[in-house]
Short mmCIF file of C-alpha atoms in Angstrom, two decimals:
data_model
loop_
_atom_site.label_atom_id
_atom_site.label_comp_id
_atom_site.label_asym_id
_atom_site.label_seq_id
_atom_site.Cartn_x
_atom_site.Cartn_y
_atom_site.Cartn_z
CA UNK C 1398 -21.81 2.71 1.57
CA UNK C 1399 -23.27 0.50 -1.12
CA UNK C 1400 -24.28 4.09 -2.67
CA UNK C 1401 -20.79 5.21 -2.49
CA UNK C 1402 -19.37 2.52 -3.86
CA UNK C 1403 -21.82 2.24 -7.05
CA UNK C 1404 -21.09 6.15 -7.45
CA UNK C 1405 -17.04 5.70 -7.58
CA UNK C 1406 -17.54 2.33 -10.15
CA UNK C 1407 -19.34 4.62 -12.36
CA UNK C 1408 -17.03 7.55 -12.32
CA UNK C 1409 -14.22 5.80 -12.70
CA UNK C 1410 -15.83 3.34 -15.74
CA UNK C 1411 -16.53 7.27 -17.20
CA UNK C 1412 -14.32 9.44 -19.13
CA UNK C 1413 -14.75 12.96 -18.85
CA UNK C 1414 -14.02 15.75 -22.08
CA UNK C 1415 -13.60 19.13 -20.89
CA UNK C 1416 -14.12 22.18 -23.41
CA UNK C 1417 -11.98 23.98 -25.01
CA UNK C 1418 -13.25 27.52 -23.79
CA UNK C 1419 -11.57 29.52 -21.88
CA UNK C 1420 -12.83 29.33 -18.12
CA UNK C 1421 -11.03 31.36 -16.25
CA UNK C 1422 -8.72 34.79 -17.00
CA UNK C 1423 -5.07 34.07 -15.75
CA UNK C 1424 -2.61 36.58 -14.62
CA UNK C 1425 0.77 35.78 -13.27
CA UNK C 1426 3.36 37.85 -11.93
CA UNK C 1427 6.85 36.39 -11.38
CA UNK C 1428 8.66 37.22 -8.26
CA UNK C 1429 11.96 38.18 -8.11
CA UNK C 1430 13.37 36.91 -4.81
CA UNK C 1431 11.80 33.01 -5.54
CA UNK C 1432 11.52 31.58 -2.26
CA UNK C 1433 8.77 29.09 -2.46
CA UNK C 1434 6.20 31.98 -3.54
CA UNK C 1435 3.03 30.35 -1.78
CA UNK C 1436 -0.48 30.68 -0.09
CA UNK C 1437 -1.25 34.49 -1.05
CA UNK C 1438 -4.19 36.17 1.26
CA UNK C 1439 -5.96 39.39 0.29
CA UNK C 1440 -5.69 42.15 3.06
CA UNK C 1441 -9.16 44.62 3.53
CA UNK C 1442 -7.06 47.07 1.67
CA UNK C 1443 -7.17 44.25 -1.50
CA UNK C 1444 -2.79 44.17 -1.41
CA UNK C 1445 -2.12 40.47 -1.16
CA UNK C 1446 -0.20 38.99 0.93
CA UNK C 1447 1.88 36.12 0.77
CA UNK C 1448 4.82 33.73 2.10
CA UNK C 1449 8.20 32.98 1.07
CA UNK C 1450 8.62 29.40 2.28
CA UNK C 1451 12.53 28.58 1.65
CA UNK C 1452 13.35 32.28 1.24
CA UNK C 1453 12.44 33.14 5.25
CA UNK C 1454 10.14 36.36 3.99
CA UNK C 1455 6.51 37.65 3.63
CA UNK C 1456 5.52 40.09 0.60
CA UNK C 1457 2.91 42.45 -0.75
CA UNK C 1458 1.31 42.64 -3.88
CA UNK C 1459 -0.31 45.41 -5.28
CA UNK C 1460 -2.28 44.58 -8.00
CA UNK C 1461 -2.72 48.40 -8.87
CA UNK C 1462 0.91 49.44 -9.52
CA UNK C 1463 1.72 45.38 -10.17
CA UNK C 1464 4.54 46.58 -7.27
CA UNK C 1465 6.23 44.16 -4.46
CA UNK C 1466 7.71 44.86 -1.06
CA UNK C 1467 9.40 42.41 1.08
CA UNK C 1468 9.80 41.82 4.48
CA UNK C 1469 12.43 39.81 6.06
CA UNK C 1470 11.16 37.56 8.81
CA UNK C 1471 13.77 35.30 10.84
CA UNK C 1472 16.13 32.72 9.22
CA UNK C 1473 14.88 29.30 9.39
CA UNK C 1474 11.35 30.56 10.18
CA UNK C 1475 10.08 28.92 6.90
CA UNK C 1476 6.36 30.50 6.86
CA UNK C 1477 4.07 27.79 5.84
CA UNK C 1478 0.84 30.19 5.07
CA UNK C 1479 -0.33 33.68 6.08
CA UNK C 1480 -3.90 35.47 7.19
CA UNK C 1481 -4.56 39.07 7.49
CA UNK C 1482 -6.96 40.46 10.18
CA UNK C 1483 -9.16 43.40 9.96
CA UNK C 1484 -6.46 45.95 11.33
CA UNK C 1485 -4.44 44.89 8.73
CA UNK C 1486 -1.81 42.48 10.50
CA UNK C 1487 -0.63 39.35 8.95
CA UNK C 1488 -0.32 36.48 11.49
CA UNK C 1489 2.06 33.80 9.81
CA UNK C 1490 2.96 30.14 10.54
CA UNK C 1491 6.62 29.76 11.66
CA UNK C 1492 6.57 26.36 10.51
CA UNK C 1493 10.01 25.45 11.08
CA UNK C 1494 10.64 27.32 13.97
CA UNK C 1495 7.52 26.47 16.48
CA UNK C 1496 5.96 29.72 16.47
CA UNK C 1497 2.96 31.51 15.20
CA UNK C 1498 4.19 35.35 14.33
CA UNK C 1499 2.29 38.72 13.90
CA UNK C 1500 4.03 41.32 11.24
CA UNK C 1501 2.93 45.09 11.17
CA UNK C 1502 3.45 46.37 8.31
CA UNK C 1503 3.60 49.93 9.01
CA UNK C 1504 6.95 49.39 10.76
CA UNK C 1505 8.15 45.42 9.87
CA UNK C 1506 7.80 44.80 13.25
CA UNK C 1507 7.33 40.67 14.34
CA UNK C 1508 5.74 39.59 17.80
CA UNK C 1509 6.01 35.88 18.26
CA UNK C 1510 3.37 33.57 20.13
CA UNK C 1511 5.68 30.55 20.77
CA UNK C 1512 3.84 26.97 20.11
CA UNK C 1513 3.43 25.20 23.29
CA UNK C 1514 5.93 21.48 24.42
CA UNK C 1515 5.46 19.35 21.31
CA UNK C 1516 3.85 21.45 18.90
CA UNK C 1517 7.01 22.65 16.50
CA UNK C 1518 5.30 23.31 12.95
CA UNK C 1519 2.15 25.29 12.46
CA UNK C 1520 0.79 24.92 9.16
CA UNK C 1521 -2.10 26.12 8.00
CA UNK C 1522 -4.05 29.32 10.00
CA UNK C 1523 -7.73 30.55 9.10
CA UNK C 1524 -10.51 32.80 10.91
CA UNK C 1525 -13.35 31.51 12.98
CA UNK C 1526 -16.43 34.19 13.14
CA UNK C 1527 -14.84 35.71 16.52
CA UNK C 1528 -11.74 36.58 14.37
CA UNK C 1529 -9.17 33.74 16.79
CA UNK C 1530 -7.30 31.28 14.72
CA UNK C 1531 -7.61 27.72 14.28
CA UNK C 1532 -4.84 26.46 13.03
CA UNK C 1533 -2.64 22.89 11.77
CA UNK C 1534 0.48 21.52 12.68
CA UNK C 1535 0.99 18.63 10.11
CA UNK C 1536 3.35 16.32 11.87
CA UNK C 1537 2.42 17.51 15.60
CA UNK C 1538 -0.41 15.40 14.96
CA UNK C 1539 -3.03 17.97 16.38
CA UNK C 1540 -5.10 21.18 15.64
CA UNK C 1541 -4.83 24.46 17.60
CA UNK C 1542 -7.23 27.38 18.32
CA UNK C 1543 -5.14 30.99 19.13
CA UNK C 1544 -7.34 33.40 20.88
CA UNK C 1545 -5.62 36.91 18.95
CA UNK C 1546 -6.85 38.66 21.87
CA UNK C 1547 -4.88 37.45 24.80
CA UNK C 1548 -2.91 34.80 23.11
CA UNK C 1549 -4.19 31.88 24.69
CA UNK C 1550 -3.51 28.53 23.44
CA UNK C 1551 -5.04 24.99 23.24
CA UNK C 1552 -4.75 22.04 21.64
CA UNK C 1553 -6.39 19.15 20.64
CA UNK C 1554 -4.91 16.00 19.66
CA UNK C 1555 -5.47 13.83 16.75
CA UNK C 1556 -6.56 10.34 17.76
CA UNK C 1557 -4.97 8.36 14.66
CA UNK C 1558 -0.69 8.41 14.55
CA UNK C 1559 0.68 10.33 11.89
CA UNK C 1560 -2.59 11.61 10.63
CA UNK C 1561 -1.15 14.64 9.66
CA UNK C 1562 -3.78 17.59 9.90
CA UNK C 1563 -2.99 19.67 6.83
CA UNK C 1564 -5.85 22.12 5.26
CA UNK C 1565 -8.32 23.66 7.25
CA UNK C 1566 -11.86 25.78 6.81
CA UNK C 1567 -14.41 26.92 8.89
CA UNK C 1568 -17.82 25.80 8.56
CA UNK C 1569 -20.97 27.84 9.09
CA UNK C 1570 -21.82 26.64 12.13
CA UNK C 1571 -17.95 28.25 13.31
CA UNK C 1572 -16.83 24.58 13.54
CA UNK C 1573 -13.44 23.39 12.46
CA UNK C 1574 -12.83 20.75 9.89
CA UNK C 1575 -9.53 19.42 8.96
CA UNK C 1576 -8.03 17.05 5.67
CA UNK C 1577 -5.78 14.46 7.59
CA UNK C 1578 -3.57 13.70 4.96
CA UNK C 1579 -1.83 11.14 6.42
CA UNK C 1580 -5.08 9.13 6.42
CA UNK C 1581 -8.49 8.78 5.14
CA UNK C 1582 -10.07 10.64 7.38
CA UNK C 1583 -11.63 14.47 7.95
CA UNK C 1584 -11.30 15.58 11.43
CA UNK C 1585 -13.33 18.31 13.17
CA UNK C 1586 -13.56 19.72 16.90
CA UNK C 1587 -17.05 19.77 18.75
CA UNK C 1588 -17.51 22.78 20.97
CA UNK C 1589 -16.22 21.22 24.19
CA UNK C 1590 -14.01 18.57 23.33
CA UNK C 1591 -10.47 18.18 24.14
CA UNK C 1592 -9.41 16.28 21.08
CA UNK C 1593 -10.53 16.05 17.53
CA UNK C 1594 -13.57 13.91 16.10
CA UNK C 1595 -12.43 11.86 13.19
CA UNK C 1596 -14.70 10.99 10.32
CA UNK C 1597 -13.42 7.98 7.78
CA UNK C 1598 -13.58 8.24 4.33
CA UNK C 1599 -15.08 5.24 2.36
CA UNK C 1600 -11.92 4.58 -0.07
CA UNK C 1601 -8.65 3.21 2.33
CA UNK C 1602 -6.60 4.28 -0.15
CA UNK C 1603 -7.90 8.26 0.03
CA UNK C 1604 -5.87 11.05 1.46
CA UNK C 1605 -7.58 14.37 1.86
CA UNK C 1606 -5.23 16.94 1.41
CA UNK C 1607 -7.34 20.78 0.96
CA UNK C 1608 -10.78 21.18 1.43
CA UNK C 1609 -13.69 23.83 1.08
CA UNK C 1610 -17.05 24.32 2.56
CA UNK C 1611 -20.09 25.55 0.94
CA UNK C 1612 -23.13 27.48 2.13
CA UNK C 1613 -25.45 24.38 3.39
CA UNK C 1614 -22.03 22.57 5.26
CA UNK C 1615 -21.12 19.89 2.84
CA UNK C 1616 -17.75 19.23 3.07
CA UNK C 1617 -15.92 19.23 -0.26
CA UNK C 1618 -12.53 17.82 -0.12
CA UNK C 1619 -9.62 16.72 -2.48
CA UNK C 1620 -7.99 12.69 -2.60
CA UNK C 1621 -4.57 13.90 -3.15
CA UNK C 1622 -3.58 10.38 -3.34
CA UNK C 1623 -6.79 9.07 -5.21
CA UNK C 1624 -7.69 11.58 -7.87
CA UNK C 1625 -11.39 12.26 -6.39
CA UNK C 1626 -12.97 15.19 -5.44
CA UNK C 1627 -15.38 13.87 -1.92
CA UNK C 1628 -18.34 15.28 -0.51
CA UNK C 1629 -19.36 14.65 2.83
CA UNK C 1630 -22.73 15.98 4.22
CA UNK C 1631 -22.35 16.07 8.09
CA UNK C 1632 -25.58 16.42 8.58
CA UNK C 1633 -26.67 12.87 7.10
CA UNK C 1634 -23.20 11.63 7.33
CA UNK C 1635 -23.40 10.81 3.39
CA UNK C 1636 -20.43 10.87 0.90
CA UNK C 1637 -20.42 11.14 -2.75
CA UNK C 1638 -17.38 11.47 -4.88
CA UNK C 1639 -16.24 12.35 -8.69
CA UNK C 1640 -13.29 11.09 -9.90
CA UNK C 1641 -11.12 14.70 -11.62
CA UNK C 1642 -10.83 14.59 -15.08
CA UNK C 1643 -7.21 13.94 -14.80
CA UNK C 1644 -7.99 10.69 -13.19
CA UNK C 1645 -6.78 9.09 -10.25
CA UNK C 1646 -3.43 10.26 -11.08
CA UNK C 1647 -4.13 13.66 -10.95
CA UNK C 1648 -2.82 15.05 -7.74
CA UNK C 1649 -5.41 17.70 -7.09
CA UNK C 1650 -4.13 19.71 -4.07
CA UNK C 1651 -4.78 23.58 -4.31
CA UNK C 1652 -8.72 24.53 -4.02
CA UNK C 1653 -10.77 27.46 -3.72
CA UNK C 1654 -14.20 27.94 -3.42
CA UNK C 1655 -16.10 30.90 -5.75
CA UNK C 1656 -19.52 32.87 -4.70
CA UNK C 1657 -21.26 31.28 -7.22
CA UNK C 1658 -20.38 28.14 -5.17
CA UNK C 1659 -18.01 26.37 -7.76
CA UNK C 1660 -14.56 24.55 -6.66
CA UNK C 1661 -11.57 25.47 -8.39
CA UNK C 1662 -8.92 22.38 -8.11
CA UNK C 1663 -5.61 22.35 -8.82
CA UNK C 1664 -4.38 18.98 -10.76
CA UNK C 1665 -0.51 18.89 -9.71
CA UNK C 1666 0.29 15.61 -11.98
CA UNK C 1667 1.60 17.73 -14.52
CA UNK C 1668 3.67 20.52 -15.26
CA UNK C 1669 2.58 23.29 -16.02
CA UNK C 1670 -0.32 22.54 -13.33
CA UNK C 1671 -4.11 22.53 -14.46
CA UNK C 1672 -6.77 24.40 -12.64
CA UNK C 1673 -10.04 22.60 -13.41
CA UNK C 1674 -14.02 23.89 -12.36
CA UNK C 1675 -16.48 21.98 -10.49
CA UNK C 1676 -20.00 23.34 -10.17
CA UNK C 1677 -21.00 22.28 -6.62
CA UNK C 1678 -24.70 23.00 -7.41
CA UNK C 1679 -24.94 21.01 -10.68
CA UNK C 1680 -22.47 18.64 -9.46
CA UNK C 1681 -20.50 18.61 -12.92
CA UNK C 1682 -17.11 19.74 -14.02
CA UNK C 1683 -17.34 23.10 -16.15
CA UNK C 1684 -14.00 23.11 -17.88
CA UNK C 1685 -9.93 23.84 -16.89
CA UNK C 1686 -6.91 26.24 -17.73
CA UNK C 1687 -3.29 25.77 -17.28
CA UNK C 1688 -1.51 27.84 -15.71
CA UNK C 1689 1.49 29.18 -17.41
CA UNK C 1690 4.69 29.00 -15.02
CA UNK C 1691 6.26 25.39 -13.85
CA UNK C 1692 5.71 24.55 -10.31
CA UNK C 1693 3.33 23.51 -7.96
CA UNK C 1694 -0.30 25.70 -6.83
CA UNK C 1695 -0.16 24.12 -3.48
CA UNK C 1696 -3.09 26.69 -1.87
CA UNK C 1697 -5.89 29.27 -3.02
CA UNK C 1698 -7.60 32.06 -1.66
CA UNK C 1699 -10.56 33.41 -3.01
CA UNK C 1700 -11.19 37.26 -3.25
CA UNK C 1701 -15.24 37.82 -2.75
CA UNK C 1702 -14.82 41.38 -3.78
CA UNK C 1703 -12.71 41.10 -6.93
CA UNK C 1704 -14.47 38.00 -7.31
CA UNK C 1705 -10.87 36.26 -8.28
CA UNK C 1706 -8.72 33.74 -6.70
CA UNK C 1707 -4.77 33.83 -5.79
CA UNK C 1708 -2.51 31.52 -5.60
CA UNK C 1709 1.47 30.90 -5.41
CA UNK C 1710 3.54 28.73 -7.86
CA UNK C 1711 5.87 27.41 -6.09
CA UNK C 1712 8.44 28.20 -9.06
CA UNK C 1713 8.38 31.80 -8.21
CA UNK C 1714 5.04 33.31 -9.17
CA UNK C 1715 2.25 35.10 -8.12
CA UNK C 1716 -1.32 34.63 -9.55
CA UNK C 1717 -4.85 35.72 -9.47
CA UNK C 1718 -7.76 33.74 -11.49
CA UNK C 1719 -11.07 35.33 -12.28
CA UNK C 1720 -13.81 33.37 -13.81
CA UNK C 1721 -15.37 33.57 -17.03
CA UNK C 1722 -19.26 33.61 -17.71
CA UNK C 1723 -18.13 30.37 -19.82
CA UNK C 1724 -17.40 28.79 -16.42
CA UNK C 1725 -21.83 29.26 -15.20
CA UNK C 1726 -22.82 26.14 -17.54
CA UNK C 1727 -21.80 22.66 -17.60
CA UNK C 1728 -19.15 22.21 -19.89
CA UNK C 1729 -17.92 18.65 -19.46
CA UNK C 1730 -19.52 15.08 -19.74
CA UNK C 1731 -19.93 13.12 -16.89
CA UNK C 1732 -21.95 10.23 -14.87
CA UNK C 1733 -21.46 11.87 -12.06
CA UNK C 1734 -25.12 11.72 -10.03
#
């Protein structure tokens, strides 16, 4: 703790510059039907995917033709985020409407896997290594697991009220870890327990709101409320933490992790949004770009073949990110350790 807490007085005495070289190559696309354009997902077939929160759809991209095609879902379903399986189906949260749904796209077709008594608003969905679903429900207060074989359900409870399990990875060892964000705590689910684990963050004040996990199972996760990117090694139970470069006001929220192991963070304090770099292995910050549309990059998905990331802005855009070889050195003064 004492380590922590000389860590976060330094970083926060500290004022980090970041360069003025370009660090990542920014395309955006606007879409035409609006909607709440969010939390895009790259299909095997590299189309993308993504939701249309208030606009009660789901759309692909093609990044070849730079063509769109919509697909209606039902009104007052409000999908929250989208995955796409191996066969090519896109399971979706109804998170307004207390189901999780599977489109086909050959034919628009929607099967619906309703959410069991007191579970009304999946969230966030994401792949364990058997291909079933793990999944949020932000203010059902617990974390689900979907087998997509047989459809089975169950859930495990969040021990703190109101903790509100929002983003959620996988972890090498196929083990769940969630941001509460109405807390300051991470949350994960042991093989065999019936409820989550809860780990607390050093800072009160912090509220975890997306987080990625790297190769060796550190836990990298962004203090919406805060302005700190945290790390938390499970295996030692240690956390360190760098205060973003927009400071505490900073609002990071949308993250994705690269295969050269650097975080990209969105800082939502401002409009347009900034996407800044973190180098996980040097531990430093390696430079930003703004994004050019208004609105909000709420989520990220990062393409290991294209080597790019997507994301929505919740204005009414598409966008994909590829990094620069600008972004492979340090590019940004810091006392971070």
């Amino acid at each position: 703790m004492k380590s922590f807490l000389l860590t976060s007085l330094l970083l926060l005495s500290s004022i980090s510059v970041l360069a003025d070289e370009p660090v990542l190559h920014i395309n955006e696309y606007a879409v035409e039907w609006q909607g709440v354009p969010r939390d895009p997902y790259v299909a095997p077939d590299q189309s993308v995917w993504f939701c249309g929160q208030a606009g009660n759809y789901l759309a692909r991209f093609d990044p070849a033709s730079k063509s769109f095609k919509r697909f209606d879902i039902p009104d007052g379903t409000h999908p929250h985020n989208l995955i796409v399986d191996q066969q090519g189906m896109v399971w979706f949260a109804g998170n307004r409407a207390a189901y999780i749904g599977i489109l086909d796209p050959k034919d628009g077709s929607i099967k619906k896997i309703a959410m069991p008594s007191g579970v009304t608003d999946p969230h966030t969905l994401v792949f364990d290594q058997q291909g079933d679903i793990w999944f949020t429900a932000q203010h059902s207060n617990v974390v689900g697991h979907l087998n997509t074989s047989n459809h089975a359900l169950q859930i495990f409870p969040v021990p703190t009220p109101k903790a509100r399990p929002y983003g959620i990875k996988m972890a090498p060892d196929n083990r769940p870890w969630i941001a509460l964000l109405g807390t300051n705590k991470l949350g994960t689910v042991d093989q065999g327990a019936d409820k989550v684990r809860e780990v607390v963050l050093p800072r009160e004040g912090a509220r975890p709101r997306r987080l990625e996990i790297t190769d060796d199972g550190s836990i990298w996760t962004v203090d919406y409320a805060e302005g700190h990117l945290v790390r938390y090694q499970p295996k030692t139970k240690v956390f360190s933490s760098w205060l973003m470069p927009g400071g505490e006001d900073s609002k990071p929220y949308g993250t994705a992790l690269d295969s050269n192991a650097r975080l990209w963070i969105a800082e939502t304090n401002t409009y347009p949004n900034r996407i800044v770099g973190f180098d996980t292995k040097t531990e430093r910050f390696i430079g930003s770009e703004q994004v050019k549309a208004d609105g909000t990059v709420r989520h990220m998905y990062f393409d290991p073949k294209q080597k790019q990331f997507w994301f929505g802005i919740d204005s009414g855009a598409l966008a994909s990110a590829k990094p620069t070889d600008e972004a492979t050195a340090p590019k940004v003064k810091s006392s971070a350790p």
